[in-house]
Coordinates of C-alpha atoms and ligand atoms in Angstrom, one line a residue:
Chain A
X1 CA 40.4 36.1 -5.3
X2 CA 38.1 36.4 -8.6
X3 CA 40.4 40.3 -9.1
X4 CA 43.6 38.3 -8.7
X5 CA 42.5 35.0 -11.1
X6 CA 41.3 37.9 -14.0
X7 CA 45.3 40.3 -13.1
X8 CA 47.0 36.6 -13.7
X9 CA 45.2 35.4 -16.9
X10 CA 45.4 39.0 -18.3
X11 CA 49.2 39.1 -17.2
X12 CA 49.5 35.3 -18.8
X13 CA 47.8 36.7 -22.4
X14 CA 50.0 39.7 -22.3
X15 CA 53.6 37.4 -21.9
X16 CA 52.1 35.6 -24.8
X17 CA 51.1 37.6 -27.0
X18 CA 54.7 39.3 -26.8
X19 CA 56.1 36.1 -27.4
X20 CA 54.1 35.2 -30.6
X21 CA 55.2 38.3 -31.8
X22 CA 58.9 37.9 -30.9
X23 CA 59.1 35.2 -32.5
X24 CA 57.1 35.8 -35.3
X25 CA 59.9 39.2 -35.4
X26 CA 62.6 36.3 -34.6
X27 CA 61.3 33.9 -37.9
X28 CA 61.1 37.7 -40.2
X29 CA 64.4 38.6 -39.7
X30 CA 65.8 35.4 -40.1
X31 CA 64.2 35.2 -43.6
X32 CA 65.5 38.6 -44.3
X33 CA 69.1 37.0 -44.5
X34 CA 68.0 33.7 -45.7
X35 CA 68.1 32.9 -49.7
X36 CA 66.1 33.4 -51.8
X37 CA 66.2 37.3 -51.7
X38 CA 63.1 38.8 -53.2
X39 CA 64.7 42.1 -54.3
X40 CA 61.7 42.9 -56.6
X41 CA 59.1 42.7 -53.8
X42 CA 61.4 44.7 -51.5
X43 CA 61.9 47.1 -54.0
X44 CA 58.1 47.4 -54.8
X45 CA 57.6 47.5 -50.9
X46 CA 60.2 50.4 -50.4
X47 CA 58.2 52.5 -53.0
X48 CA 54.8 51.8 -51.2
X49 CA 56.3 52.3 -48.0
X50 CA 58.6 55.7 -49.2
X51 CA 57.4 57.1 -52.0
X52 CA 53.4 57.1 -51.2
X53 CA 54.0 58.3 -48.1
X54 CA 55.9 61.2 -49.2
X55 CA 53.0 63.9 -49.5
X56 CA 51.7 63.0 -46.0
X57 CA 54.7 63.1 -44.0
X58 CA 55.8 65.9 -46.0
X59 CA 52.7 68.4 -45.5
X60 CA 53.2 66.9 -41.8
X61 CA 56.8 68.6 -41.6
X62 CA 56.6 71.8 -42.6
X63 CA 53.5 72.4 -41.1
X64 CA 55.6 71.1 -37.5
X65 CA 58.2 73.2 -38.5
X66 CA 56.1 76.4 -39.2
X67 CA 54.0 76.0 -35.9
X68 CA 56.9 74.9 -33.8
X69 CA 58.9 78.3 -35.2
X70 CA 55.6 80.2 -34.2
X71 CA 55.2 78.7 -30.6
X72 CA 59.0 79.1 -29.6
X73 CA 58.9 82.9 -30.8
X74 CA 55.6 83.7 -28.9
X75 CA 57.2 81.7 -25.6
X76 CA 61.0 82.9 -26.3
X77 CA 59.9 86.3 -26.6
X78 CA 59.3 86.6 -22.7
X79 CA 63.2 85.9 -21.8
X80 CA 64.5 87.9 -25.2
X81 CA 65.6 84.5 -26.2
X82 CA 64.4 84.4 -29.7
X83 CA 67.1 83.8 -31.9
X84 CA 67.3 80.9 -29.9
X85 CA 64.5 79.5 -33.0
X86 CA 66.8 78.3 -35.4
X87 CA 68.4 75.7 -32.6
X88 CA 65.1 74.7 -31.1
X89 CA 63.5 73.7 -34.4
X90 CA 66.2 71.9 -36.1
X91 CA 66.9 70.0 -32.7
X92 CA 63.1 68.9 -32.2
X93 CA 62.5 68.0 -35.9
X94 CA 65.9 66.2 -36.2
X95 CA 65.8 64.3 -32.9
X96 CA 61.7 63.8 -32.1
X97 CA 59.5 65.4 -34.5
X98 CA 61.0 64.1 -37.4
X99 CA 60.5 60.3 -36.7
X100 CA 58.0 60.4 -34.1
X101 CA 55.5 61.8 -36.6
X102 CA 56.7 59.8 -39.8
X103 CA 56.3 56.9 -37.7
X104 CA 52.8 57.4 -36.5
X105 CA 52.0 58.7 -40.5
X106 CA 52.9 55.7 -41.5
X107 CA 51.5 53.4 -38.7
X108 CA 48.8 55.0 -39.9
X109 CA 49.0 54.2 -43.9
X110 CA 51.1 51.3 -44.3
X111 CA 50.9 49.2 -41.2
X112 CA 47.0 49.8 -41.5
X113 CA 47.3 48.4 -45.3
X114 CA 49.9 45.6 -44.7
X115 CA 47.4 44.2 -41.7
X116 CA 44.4 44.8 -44.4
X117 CA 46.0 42.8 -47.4
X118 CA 47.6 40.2 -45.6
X119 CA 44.5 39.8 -43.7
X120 CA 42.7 38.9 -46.6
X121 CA 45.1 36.6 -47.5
X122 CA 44.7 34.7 -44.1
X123 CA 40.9 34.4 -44.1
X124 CA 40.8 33.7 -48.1
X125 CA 42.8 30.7 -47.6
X126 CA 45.7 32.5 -50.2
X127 CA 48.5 32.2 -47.0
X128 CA 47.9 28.7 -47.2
X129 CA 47.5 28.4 -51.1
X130 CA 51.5 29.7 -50.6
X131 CA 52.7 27.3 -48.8
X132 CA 51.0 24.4 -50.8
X133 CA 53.1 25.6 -53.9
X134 CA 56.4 25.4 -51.8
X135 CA 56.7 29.3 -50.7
X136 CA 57.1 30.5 -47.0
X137 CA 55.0 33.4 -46.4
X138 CA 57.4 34.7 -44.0
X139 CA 59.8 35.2 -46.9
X140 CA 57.8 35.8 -49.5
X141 CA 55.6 38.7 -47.5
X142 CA 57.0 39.4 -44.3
X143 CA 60.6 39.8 -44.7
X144 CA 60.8 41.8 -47.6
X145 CA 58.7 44.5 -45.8
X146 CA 60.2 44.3 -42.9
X147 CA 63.5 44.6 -44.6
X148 CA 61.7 48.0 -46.8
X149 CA 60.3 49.3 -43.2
X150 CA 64.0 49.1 -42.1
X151 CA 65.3 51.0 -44.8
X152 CA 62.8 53.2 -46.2
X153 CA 61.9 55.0 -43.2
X154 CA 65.1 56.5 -42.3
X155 CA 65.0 58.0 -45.9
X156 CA 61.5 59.2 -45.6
X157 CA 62.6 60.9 -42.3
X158 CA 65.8 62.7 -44.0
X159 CA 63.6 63.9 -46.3
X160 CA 60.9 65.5 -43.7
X161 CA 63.6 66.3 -41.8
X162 CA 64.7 68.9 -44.8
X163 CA 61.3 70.2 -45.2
X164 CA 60.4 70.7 -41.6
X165 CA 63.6 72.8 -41.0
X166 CA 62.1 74.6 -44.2
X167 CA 58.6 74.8 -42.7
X168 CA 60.6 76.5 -40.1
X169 CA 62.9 78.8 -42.0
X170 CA 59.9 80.0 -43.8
X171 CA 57.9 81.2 -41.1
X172 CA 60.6 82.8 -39.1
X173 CA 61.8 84.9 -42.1
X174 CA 58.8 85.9 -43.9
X175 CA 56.6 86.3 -40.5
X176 CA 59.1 86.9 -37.8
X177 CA 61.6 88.9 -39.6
X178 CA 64.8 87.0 -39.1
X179 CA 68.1 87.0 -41.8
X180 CA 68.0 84.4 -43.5
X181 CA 71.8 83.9 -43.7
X182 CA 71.6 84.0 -40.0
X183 CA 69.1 82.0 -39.6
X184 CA 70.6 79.2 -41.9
X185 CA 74.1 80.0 -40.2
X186 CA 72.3 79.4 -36.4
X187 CA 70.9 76.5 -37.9
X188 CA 74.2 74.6 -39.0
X189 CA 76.0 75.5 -36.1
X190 CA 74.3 73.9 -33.4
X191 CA 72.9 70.7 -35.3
X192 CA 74.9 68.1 -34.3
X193 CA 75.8 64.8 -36.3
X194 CA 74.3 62.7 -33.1
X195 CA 70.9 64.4 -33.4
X196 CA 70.2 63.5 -36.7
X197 CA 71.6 60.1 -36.4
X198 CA 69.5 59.2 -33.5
X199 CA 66.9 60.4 -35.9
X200 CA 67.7 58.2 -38.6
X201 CA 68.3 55.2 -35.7
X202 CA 64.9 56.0 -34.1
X203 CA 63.3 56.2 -38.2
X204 CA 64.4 52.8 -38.8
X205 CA 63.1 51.2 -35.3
X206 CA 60.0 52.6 -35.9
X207 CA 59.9 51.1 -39.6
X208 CA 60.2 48.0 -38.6
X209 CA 57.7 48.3 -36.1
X210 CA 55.2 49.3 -38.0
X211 CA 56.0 46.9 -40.7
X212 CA 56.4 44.0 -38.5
X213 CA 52.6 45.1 -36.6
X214 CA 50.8 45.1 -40.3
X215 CA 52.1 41.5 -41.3
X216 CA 51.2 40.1 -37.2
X217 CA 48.2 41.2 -37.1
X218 CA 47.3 40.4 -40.5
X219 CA 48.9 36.8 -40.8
X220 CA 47.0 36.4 -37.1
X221 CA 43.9 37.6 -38.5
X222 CA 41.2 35.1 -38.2
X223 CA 36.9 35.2 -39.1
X224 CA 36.2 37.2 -42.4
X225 CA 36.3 40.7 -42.7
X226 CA 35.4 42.0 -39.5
X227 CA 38.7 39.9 -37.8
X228 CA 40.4 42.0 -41.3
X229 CA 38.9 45.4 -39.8
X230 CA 40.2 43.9 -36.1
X231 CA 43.8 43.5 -37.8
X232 CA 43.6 46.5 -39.1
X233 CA 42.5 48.9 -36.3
X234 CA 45.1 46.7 -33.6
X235 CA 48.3 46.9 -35.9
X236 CA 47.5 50.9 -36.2
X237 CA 47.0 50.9 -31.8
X238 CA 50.0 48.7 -31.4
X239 CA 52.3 50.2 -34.0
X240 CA 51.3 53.7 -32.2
X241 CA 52.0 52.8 -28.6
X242 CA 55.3 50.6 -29.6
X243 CA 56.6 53.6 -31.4
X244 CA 56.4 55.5 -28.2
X245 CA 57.4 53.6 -25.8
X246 CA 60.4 52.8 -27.9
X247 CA 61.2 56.4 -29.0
X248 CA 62.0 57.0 -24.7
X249 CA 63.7 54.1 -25.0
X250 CA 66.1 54.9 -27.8
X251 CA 66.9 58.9 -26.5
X252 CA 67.7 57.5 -23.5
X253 CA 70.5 55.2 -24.9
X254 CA 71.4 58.0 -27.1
X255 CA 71.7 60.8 -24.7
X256 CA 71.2 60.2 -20.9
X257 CA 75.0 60.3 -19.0
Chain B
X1 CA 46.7 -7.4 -57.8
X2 CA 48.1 -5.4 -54.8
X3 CA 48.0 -1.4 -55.4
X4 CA 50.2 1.0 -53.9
X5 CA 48.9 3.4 -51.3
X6 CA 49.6 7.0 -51.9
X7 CA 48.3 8.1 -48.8
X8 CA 48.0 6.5 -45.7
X9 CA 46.5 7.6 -42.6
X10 CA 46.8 6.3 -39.1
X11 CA 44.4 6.8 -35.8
X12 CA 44.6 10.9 -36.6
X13 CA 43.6 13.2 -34.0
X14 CA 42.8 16.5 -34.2
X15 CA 41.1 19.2 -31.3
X16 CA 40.8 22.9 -31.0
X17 CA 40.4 23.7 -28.0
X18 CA 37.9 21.6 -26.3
X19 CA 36.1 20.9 -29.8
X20 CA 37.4 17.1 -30.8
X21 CA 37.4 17.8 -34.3
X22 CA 39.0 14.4 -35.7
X23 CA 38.7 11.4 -33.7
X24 CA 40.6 8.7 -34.7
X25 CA 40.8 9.0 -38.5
X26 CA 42.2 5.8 -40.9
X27 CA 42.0 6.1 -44.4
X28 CA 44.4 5.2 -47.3
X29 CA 44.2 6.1 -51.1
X30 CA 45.4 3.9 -53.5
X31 CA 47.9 5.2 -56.1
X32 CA 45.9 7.0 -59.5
X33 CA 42.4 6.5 -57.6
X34 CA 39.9 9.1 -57.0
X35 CA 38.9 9.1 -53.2
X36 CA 35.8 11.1 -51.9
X37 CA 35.4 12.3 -48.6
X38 CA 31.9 13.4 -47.6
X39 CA 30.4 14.7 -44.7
X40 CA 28.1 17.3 -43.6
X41 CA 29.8 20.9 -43.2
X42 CA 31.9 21.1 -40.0
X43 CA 32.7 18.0 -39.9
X44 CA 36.1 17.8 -40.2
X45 CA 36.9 17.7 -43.6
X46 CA 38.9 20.4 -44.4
X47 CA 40.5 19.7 -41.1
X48 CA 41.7 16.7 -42.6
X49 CA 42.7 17.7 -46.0
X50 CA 45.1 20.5 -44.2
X51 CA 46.3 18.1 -42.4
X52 CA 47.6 16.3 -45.1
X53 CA 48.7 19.0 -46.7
X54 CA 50.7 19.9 -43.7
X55 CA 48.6 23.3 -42.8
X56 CA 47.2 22.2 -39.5
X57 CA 49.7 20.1 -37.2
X58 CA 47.4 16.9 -35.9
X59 CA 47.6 15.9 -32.2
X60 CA 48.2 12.4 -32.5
X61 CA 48.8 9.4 -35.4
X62 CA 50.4 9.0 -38.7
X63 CA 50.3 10.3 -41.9
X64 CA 51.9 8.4 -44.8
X65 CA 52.8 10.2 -48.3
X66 CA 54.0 7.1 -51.2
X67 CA 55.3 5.7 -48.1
X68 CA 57.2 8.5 -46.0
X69 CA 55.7 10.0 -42.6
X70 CA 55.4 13.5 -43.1
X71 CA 55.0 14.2 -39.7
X72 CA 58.3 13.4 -38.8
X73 CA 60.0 15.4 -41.5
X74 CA 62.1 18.5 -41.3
X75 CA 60.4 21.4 -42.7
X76 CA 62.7 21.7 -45.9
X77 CA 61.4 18.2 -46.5
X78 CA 57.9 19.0 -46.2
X79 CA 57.8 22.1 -48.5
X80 CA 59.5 19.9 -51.0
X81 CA 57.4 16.9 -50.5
X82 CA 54.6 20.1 -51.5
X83 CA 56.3 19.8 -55.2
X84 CA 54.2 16.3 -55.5
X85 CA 50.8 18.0 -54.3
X86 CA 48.6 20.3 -56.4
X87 CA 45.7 21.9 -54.6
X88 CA 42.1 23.6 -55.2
X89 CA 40.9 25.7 -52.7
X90 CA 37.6 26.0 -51.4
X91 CA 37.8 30.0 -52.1
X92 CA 40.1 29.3 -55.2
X93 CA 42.8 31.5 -53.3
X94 CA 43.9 32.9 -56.0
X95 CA 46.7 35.7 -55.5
X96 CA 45.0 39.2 -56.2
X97 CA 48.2 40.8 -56.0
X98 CA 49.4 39.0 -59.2
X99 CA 47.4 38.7 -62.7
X100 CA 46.5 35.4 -63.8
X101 CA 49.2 33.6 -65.5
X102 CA 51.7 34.2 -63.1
X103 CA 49.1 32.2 -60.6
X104 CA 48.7 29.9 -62.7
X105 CA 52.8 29.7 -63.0
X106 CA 53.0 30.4 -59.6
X107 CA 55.8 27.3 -58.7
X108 CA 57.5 27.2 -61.9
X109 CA 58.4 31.1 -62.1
X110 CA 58.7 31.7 -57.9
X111 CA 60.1 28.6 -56.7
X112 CA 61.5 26.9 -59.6
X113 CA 62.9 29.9 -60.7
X114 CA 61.6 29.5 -64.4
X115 CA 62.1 32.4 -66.9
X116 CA 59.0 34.8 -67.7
X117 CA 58.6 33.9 -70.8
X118 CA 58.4 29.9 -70.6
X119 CA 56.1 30.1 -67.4
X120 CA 53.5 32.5 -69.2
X121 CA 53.8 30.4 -72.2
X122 CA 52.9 26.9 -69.9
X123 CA 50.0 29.4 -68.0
X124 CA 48.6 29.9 -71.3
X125 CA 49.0 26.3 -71.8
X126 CA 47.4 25.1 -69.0
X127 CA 44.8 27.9 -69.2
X128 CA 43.6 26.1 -72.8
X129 CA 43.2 22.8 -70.8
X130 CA 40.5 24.0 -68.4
X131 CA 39.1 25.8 -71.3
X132 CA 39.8 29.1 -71.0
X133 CA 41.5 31.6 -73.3
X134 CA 44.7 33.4 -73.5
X135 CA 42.9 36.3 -73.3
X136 CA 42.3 36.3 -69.5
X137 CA 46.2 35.3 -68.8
X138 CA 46.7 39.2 -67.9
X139 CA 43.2 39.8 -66.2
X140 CA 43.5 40.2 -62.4
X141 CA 41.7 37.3 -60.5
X142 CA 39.6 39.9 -59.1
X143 CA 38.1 40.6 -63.0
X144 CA 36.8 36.7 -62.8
X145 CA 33.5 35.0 -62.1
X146 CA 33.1 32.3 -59.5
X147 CA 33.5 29.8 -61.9
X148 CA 36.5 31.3 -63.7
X149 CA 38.3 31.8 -60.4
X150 CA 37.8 27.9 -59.6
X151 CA 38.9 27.3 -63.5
X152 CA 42.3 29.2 -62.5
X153 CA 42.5 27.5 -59.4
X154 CA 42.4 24.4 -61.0
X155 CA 45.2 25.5 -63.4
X156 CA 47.5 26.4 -60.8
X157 CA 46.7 23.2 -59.3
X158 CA 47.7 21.0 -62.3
X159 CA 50.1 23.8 -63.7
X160 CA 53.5 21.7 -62.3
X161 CA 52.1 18.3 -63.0
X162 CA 51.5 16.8 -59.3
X163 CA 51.2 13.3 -59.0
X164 CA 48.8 14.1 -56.0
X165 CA 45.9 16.2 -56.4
X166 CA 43.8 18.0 -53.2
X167 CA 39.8 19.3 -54.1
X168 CA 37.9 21.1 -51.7
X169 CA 34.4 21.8 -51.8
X170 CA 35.2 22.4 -55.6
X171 CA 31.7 22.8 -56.5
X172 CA 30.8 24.8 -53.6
X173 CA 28.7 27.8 -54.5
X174 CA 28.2 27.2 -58.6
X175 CA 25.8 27.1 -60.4
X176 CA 24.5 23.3 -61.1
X177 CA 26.1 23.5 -65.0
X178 CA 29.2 25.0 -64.0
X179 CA 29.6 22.7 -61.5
X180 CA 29.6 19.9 -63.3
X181 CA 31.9 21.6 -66.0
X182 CA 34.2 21.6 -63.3
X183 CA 33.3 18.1 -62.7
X184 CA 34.2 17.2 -66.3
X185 CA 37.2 19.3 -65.8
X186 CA 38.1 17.5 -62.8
X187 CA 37.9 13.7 -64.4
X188 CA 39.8 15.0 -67.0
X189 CA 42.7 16.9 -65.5
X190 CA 43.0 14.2 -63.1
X191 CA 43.0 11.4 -65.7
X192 CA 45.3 13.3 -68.1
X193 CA 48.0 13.5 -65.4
X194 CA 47.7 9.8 -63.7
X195 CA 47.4 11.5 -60.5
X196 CA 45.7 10.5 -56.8
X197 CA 43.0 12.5 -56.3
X198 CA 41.4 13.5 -52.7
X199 CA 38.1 15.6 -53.2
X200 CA 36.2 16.7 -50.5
X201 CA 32.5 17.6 -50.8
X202 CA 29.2 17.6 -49.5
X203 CA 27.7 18.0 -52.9
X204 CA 26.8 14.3 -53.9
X205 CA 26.1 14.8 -57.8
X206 CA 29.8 16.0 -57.7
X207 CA 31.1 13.2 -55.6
X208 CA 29.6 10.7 -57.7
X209 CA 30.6 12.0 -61.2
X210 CA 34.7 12.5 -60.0
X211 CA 34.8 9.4 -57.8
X212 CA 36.1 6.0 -57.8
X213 CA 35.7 5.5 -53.8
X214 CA 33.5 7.3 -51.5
X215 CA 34.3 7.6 -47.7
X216 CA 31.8 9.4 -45.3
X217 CA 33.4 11.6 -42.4
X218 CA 30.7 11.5 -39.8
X219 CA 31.2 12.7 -36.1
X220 CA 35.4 12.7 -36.5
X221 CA 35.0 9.1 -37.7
X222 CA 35.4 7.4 -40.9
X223 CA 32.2 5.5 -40.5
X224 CA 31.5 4.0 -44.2
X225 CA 34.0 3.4 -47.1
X226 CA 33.1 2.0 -50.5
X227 CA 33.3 1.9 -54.2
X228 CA 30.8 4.8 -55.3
X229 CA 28.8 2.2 -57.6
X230 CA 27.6 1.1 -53.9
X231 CA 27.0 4.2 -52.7
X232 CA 23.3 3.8 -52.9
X233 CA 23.1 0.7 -51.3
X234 CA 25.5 1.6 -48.4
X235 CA 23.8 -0.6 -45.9
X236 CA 24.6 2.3 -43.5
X237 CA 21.8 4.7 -42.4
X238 CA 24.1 7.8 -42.1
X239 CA 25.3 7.3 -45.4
X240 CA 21.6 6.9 -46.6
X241 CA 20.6 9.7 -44.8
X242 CA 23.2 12.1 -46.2
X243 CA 23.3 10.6 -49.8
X244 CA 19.6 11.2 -50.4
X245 CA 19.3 14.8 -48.0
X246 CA 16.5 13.8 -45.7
X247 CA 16.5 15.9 -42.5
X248 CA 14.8 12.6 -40.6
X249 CA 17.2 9.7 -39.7
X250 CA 20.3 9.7 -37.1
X251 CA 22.2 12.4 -38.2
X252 CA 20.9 15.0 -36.1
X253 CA 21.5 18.8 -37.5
X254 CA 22.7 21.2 -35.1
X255 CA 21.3 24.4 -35.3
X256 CA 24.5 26.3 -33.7
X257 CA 27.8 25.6 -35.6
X258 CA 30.3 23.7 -33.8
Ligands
LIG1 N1 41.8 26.9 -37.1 C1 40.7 26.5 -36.4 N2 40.6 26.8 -35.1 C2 39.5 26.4 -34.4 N3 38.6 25.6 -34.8 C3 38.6 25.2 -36.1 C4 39.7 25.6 -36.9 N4 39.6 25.0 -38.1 C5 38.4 24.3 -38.1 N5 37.9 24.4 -36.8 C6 36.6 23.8 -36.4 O1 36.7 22.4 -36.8 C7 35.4 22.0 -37.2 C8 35.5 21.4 -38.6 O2 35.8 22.4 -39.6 P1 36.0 22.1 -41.1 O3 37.0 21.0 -41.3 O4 36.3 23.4 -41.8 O5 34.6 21.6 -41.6 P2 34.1 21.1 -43.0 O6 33.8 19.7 -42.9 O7 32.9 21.9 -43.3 O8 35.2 21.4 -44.0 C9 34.5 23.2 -37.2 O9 33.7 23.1 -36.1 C10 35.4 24.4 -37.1 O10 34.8 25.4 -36.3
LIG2 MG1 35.4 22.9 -45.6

């Protein structure tokens, strides 16, 4: 009886807290499309989001790329099958590794920040200082970094998508001994447009999720610093484990039939 | 002569949880008077004062700004009825993200769309009337003292002329002169504008140099209310009790918050 009371009230926090935060995502994207646009902050959120994440994600790609080149030669070797390399990396970077890790690398960074600052603004009163002087914090914080989540990422991921085909490339024909014109010729030929889009698709989702995680957890933060540092480490957890679930969630709309 | 009320409260309740935080409040404050609540620290009264402001939503009763119930507004009205209030935060609040002037500014160059120019010439402005320079205008809040940060709060709160003005705690943590500069500062801002002022405070040197009226918030109650000249002869042994700090009589402390 006691099991069954504790499985209902942790099934009744759980529907609850996913509705808080869908509509808290419902109320952000609303104030994405509602006046007055803040193109400045978005703009300043875009490079935070973008641009400073640039070196992480980047060193993150090519060393993917190199290792994945090296693991597929020592396994393809077996089966003769290695100039299958060129395929297998652009495919996984493009489709998975790409995103997957960007997302996490930013979860990391920038969902972990956005929690921590608006955070502070919760417990130093500043959230409500906004709305005494007429501003909605959910347009004048949320949405414009939702809205840079939603674009920036896919950029970010175009970019470390470049660089982990590089990582790649560079391994294979300094190491390996491939051609390069083969190599880049292999590589061409079997990317197809619907595996970088899905990329690009699944770059986005995962911007806003971490985005839209940071500004929860922070605008829900509550008790000083250590409910900040509570924010902080849950938008990072969440952010992680959303970005999961919903990367199986996009390649199967993408490419089960 | 009959005075218009510029805020008017009605049988306001307020819980969390179990905790019945406001039981029952009424309280009105006349037009261009300076109302003090005091009351001993969690009782209620910034629980009140966000409520008026529209920060907390009450359970139960009415609140009445120059006349309109604000509970019953749409939520455009609200945040424009927030063009009549200026408020000083506890903390100060001030935006770290943005340097001084432009909190100072805040309303005028984000919501009134002002030019950049204009609303760092009126921060500068307004930074002169609660004595400080132009020379902090580009400081971050962060580069401030205690004291400066509640200056700047001050400015921001006066910066778009309200004819309302909201204090709380503003002497809180200061030391004894610079609290009572920002008493001074306080008569004067609020004098210079013509504005209602509602102060909340549990420092009693504070509320009797920036009041005209004292109320005592005691238990979720309004329990005494009173010109501040009377404020020594209450006739009420909580107010006694609070107004001179003895830890014997019936207010009885409790050690746990809450
Ligand atoms: N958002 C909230 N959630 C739960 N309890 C709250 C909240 N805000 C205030 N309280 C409780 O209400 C009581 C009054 O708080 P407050 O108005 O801040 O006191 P004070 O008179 O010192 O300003 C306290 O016991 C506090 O714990
Ligand atoms: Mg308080």
């Amino acid at each position: 009886m006691e099991t069954l009371r504790r499985l209902g009230e942790a099934t009744l926090a759980l529907l609850t807290a996913v509705g808080r935060l869908s509509l808290f995502a419902a109320s952000g994207i609303f104030h994405i499309f509602k006046p007055p646009f803040r193109w400045k902050i978005v703009l300043n959120q875009m490079i935070e989001v973008g641009f400073y994440s640039l070196p992480v994600v980047g060193l993150t790609a090519i060393f993917t790329g190199m290792v994945l080149a090296l693991q597929s030669y020592t396994g393809f070797a077996r089966f003769s099958a290695e100039s299958a390399i060129p395929q297998v990396v652009v495919v996984s970077i493009t489709r998975e590794l790409g995103p997957v890790l960007a997302g996490l690398m930013v979860a990391g960074r920038v969902g972990a920040a956005m929690a921590a600052e608006i955070g502070t603004m919760r417990v130093t009163e500043q959230l409500d200082a906004l709305k005494t002087l007429s501003t909605n914090p959910m347009s004048f914080l949320v949405a414009p970094r939702l809205l840079a989540g939603l674009v920036t990422l896919p950029i970010l991921v175009a970019v470390a998508d470049v660089i982990g085909v590089m990582g790649g490339y560079l391994v294979s024909i300094y190491k390996l001994g491939f051609n390069p014109a083969t190599y880049l010729h292999n590589t061409m030929q079997f990317l197809e447009v619907q595996d970088v889009v899905s990329g690009l698709v699944k770059a986005s989702a995962f911007g806003f999720i971490v985005t839209l995680l940071g500004c929860y957890h922070g605008y829900h933060s509550k008790g000083g610093a250590q409910g900040v540092g509570q924010a902080t480490t849950n938008a990072v957890v969440t952010a992680s484990i959303l970005i999961l679930c919903s990367n199986y969630v996009i390649t199967e709309l993408f490419f089960s039939r | 002569m009959t005075s218009s009320v510029s805020i008017s409260i009605r049988n306001l309740h307020k819980s969390f949880g179990s905790k019945h935080v406001l039981r029952g409040i009424n309280l009105d404050v006349k037009t261009n008077e300076s109302l003090v609540i005091i009351g001993g620290s969690g009782s209620g009264k910034s629980v009140l004062l966000k409520s008026i402001l529209g920060l907390i939503e009450p359970d139960q009763g009415e609140i009445l700004i120059d006349g309109q119930n604000c509970l019953e507004m749409s939520r455009a009205d609200r945040e424009n009825l927030m063009a009549k209030f200026g408020m000083l935060f506890q903390g100060g609040a001030l935006f770290d993200s943005l340097p001084v002037w432009e909190n100072v500014s805040f309303r005028p160059l984000v919501v009134e769309g002002m030019d950049r120019g204009e609303a760092k010439a009126l921060a500068v402005e307004t930074l002169n009337k609660v004595g400080l320079g132009a020379e902090v205008a580009d400081l971050s809040p962060a580069e401030l003292s205690g004291g400066m940060q509640k200056r700047v709060g001050l400015a921001r709160a006066i910066s778009s002329k309200p004819s309302i003005i909201f204090f709380d705690e503003p002497t809180t943590g200061l030391d004894p002169i610079m609290a009572d500069v920002i008493n001074d500062l306080i008569r004067k801002s609020v004098n210079d504008l013509g504005a209602t002022a509602l102060s909340i405070t549990h420092d009693m040197a504070s509320a009797r140099k920036i009041s005209d009226r004292v109320a005592m918030l005691y238990q979720g109650e309004m329990i005494w209310e009173g010109p501040s000249s009377d404020i020594n002869d209450s006739g009420n042994d909580h107010v006694d009790q609070f107004v001179h700090g003895r830890a014997e009589g019936p207010i009885a402390m409790p050690v746990l918050k809450g």
